[in-house]
mmCIF file of C-alpha atoms in Angstrom:
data_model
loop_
_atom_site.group_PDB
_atom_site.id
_atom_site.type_symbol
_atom_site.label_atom_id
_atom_site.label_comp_id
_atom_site.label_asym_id
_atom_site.label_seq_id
_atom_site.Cartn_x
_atom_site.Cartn_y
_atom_site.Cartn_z
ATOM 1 C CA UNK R 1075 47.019 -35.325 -30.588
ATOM 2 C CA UNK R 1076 45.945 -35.011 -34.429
ATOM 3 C CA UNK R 1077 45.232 -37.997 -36.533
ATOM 4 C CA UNK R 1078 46.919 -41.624 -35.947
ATOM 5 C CA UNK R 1079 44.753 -43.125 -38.875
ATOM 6 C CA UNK R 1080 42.510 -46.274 -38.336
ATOM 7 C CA UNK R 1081 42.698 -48.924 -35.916
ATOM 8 C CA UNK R 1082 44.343 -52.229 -36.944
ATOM 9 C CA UNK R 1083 44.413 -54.424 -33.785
ATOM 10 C CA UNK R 1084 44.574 -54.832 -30.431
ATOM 11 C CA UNK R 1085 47.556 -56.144 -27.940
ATOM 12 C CA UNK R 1086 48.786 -56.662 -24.425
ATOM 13 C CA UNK R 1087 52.445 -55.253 -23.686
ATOM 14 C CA UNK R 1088 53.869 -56.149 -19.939
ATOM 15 C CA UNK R 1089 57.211 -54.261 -19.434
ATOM 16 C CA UNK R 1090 59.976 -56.380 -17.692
ATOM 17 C CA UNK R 1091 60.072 -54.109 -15.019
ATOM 18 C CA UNK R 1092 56.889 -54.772 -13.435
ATOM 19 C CA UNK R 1093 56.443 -58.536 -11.898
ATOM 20 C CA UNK R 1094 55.168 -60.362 -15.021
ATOM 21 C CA UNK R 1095 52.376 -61.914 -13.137
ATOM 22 C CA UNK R 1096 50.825 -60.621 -10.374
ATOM 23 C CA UNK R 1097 51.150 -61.011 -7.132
ATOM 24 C CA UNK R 1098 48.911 -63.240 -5.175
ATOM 25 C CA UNK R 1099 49.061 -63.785 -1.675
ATOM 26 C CA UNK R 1100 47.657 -67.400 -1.101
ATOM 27 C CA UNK R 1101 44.573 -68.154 1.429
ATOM 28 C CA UNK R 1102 45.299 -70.467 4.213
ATOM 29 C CA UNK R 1103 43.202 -73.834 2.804
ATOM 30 C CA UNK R 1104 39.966 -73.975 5.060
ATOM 31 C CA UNK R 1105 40.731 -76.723 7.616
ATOM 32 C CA UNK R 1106 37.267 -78.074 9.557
ATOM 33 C CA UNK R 1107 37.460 -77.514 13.380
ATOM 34 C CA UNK R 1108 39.220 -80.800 14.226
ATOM 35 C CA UNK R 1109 39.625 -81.930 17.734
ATOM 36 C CA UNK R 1110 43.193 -81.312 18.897
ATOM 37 C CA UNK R 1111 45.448 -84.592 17.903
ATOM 38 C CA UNK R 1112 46.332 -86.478 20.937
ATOM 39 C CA UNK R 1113 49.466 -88.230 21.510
ATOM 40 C CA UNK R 1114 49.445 -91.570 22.117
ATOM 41 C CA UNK R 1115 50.487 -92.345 25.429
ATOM 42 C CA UNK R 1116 54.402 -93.338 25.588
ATOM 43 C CA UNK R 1117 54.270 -97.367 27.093
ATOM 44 C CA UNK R 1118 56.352 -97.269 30.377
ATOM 45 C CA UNK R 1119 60.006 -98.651 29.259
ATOM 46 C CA UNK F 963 48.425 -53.164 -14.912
ATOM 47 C CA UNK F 964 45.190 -55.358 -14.458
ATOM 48 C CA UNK F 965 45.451 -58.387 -15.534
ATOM 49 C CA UNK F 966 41.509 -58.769 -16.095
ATOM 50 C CA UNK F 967 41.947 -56.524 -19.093
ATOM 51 C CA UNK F 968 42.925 -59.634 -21.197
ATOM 52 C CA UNK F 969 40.754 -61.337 -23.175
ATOM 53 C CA UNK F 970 40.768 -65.337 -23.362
ATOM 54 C CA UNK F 971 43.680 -66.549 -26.334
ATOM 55 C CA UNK F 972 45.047 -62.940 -26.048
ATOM 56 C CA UNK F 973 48.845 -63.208 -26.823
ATOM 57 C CA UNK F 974 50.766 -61.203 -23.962
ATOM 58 C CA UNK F 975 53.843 -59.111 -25.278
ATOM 59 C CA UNK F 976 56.545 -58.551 -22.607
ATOM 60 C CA UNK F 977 58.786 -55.066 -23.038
ATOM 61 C CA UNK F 978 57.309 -51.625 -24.379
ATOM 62 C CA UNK F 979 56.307 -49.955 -27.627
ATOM 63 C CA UNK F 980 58.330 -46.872 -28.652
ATOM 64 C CA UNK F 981 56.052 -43.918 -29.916
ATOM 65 C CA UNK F 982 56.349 -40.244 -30.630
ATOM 66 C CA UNK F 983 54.556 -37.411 -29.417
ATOM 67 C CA UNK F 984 54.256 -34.105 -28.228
ATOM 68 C CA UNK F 985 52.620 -31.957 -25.380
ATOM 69 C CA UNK F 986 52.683 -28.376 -23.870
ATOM 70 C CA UNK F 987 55.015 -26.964 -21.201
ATOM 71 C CA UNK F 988 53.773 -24.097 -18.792
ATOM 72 C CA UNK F 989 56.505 -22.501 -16.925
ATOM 73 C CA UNK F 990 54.572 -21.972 -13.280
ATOM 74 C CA UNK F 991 54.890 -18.051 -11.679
ATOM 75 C CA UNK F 992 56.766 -17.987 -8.257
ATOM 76 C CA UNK F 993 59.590 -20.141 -10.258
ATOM 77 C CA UNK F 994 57.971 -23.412 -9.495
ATOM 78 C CA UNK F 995 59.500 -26.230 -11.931
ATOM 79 C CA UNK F 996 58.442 -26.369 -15.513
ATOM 80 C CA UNK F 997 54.967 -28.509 -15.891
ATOM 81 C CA UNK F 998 54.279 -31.224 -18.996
ATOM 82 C CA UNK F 999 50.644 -31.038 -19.992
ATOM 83 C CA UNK F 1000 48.517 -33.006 -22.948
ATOM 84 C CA UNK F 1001 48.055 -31.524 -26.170
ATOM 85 C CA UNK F 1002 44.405 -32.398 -25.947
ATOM 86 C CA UNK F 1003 43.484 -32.258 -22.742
ATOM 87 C CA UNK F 1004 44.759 -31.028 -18.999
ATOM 88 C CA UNK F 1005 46.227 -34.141 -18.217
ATOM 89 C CA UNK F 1006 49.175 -33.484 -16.207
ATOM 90 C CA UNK F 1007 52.551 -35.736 -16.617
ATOM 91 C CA UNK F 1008 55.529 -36.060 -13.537
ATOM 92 C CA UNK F 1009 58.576 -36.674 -13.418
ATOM 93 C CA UNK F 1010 59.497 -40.172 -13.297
ATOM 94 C CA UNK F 1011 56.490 -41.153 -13.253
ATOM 95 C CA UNK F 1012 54.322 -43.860 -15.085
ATOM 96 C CA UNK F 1013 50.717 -41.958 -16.510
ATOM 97 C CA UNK F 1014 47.549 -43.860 -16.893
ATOM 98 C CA UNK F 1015 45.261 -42.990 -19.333
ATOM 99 C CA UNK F 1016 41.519 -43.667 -19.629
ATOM 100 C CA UNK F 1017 40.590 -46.990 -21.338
ATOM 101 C CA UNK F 1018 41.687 -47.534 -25.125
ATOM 102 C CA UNK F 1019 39.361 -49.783 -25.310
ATOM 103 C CA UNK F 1020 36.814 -46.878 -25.397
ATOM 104 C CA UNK F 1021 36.285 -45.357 -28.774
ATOM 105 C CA UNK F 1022 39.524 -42.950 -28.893
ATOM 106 C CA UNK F 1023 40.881 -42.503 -25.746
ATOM 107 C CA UNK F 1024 44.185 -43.621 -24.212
ATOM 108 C CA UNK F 1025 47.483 -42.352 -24.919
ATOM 109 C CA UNK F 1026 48.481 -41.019 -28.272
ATOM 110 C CA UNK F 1027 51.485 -41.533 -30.102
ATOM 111 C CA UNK F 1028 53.031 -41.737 -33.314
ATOM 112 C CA UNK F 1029 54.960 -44.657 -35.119
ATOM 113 C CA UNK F 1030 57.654 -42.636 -36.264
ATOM 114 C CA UNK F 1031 59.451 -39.115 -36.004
ATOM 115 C CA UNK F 1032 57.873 -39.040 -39.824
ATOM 116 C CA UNK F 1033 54.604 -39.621 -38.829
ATOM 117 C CA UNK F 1034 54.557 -36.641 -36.227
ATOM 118 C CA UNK F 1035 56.031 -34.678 -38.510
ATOM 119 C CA UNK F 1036 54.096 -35.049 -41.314
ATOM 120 C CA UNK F 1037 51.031 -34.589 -39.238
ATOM 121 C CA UNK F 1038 52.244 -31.086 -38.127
ATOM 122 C CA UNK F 1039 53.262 -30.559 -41.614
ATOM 123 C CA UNK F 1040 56.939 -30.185 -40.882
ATOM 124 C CA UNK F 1041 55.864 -27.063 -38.805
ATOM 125 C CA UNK F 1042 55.925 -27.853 -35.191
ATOM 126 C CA UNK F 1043 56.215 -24.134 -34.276
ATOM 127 C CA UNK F 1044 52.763 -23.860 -35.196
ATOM 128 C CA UNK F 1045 52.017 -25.261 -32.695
ATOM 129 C CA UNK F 1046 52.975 -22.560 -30.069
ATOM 130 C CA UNK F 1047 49.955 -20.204 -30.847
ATOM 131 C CA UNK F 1048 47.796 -22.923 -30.040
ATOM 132 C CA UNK F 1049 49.414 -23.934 -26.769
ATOM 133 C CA UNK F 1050 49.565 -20.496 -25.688
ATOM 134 C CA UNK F 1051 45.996 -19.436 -26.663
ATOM 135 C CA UNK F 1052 45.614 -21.952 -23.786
ATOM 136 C CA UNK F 1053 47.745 -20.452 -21.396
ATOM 137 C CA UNK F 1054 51.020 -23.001 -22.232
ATOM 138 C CA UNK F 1055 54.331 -21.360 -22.958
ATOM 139 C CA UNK F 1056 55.191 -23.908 -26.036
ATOM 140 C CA UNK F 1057 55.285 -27.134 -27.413
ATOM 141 C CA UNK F 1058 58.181 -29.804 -26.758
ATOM 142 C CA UNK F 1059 58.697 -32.757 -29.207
ATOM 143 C CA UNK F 1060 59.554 -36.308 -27.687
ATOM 144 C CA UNK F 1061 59.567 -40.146 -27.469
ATOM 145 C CA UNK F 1062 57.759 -42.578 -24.777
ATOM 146 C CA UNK F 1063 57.676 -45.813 -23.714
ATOM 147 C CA UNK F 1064 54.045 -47.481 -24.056
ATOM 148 C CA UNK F 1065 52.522 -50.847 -22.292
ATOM 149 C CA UNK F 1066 49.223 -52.244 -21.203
ATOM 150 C CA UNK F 1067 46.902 -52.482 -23.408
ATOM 151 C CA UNK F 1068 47.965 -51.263 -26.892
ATOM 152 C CA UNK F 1069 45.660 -50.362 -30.543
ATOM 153 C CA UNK F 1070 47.850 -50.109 -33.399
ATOM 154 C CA UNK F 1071 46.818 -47.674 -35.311
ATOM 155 C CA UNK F 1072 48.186 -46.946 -39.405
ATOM 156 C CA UNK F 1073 50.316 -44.570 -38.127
ATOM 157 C CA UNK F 1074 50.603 -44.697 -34.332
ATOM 158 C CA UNK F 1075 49.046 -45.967 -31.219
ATOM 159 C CA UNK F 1076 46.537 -45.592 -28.501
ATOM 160 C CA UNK F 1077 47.842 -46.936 -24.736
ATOM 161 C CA UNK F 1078 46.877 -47.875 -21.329
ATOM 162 C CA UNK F 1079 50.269 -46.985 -19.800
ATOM 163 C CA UNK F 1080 53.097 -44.092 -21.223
ATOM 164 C CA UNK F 1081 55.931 -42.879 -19.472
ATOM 165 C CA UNK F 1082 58.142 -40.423 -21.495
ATOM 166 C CA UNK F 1083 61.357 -41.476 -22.354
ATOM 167 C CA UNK F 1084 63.208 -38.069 -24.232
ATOM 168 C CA UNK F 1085 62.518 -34.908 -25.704
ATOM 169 C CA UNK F 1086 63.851 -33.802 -28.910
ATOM 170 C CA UNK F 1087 62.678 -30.223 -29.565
ATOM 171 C CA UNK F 1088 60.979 -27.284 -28.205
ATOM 172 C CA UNK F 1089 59.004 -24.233 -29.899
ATOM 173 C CA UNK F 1090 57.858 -21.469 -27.837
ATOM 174 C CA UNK F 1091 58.837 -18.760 -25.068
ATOM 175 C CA UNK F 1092 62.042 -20.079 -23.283
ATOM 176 C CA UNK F 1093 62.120 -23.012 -25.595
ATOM 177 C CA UNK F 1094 65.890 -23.954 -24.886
ATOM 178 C CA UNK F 1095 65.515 -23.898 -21.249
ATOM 179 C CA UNK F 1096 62.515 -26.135 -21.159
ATOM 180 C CA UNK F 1097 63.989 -28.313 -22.983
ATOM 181 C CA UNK F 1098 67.102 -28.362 -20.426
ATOM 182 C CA UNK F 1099 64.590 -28.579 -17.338
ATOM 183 C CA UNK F 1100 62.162 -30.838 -18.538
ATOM 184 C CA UNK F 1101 65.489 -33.191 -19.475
ATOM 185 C CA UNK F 1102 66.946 -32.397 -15.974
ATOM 186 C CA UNK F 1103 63.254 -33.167 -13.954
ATOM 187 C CA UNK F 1104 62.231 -36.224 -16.154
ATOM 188 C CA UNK F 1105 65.411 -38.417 -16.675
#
């Protein structure tokens, strides 16, 4: 391509058909190795 | 596009930037379809398809185009067709004339730009062997 001249700035452009932000897929949080919950025991009715 | 290109306070434009500019066509033997080339290098563009160019962050690369149909023009001196010896000294058939659509990152430029992302979006004119039916088949492949 011949001559375009000098260089004035710089920007970002994000056409509105790709996703505007991109996609994350979230990590499960990090959960410490618990000991399994136990019920409490129903009281006899 | 990658959104670690941006720098920290860096506005972020949504839509695309209009520019004009020009390439070769090649018509293949064995009557493959017509191919769109560069002007300045073998970079090959597809139909309907988005084209990447190297960094314009770097010195003077990314995709070229002009502002306006006046500032192509007057670059080639109002004589696109002389263009054709050059393309074809390369082993193009001709030179087409057209618009695309540019986004990621952008430099303006006085009279055009330099861009991450192009896709073309028409063509306006042709010069060179077959020149009216590239123009028909690149409009046909590309749109």
């Amino acid at each position: 391509m011949a001559e375009i001249g000098k260089p004035e700035r710089r920007r970002v452009l994000v056409p509105t058909e790709e996703p505007a932000l991109p996609r994350v897929t979230p990590e499960p949080p990090s959960q410490p190795n618990l000991p399994p919950i136990r019920q409490p025991e129903r009281e006899p009715a | 596009m990658n959104f670690l290109d941006l720098k920290a306070g860096e506005t972020v434009e949504v839509g695309t930037q209009q520019a004009y500019r020009f390439w070769r066509y090649l018509f293949p033997r064995h009557h493959a379809p017509i191919r769109l080339v560069s002007w300045v290098s073998n970079k090959r563009w597809y139909p309907r398809q988005n084209v990447e160019g190297t960094s314009p962050d770097l010195g003077e690369q990314g995709l070229h185009g002009y502002k306006t149909i006046d500032d192509m023009m007057a670059s080639l001196r109002d004589e696109p067709e002389r263009l054709v010896f050059r393309s074809q000294i390369s082993g193009c058939d001709g030179v087409v004339l057209g618009t695309v659509k540019m986004w990621g990152i952008i430099w303006d430029h006085a009279l055009g730009y330099r861009a991450q992302f192009a896709r073309p979006t028409s063509f306006i004119s042709s010069y060179g062997n077959r020149s009216e039916e590239a123009l028909t088949e690149l409009r046909a492949l590309f749109f």
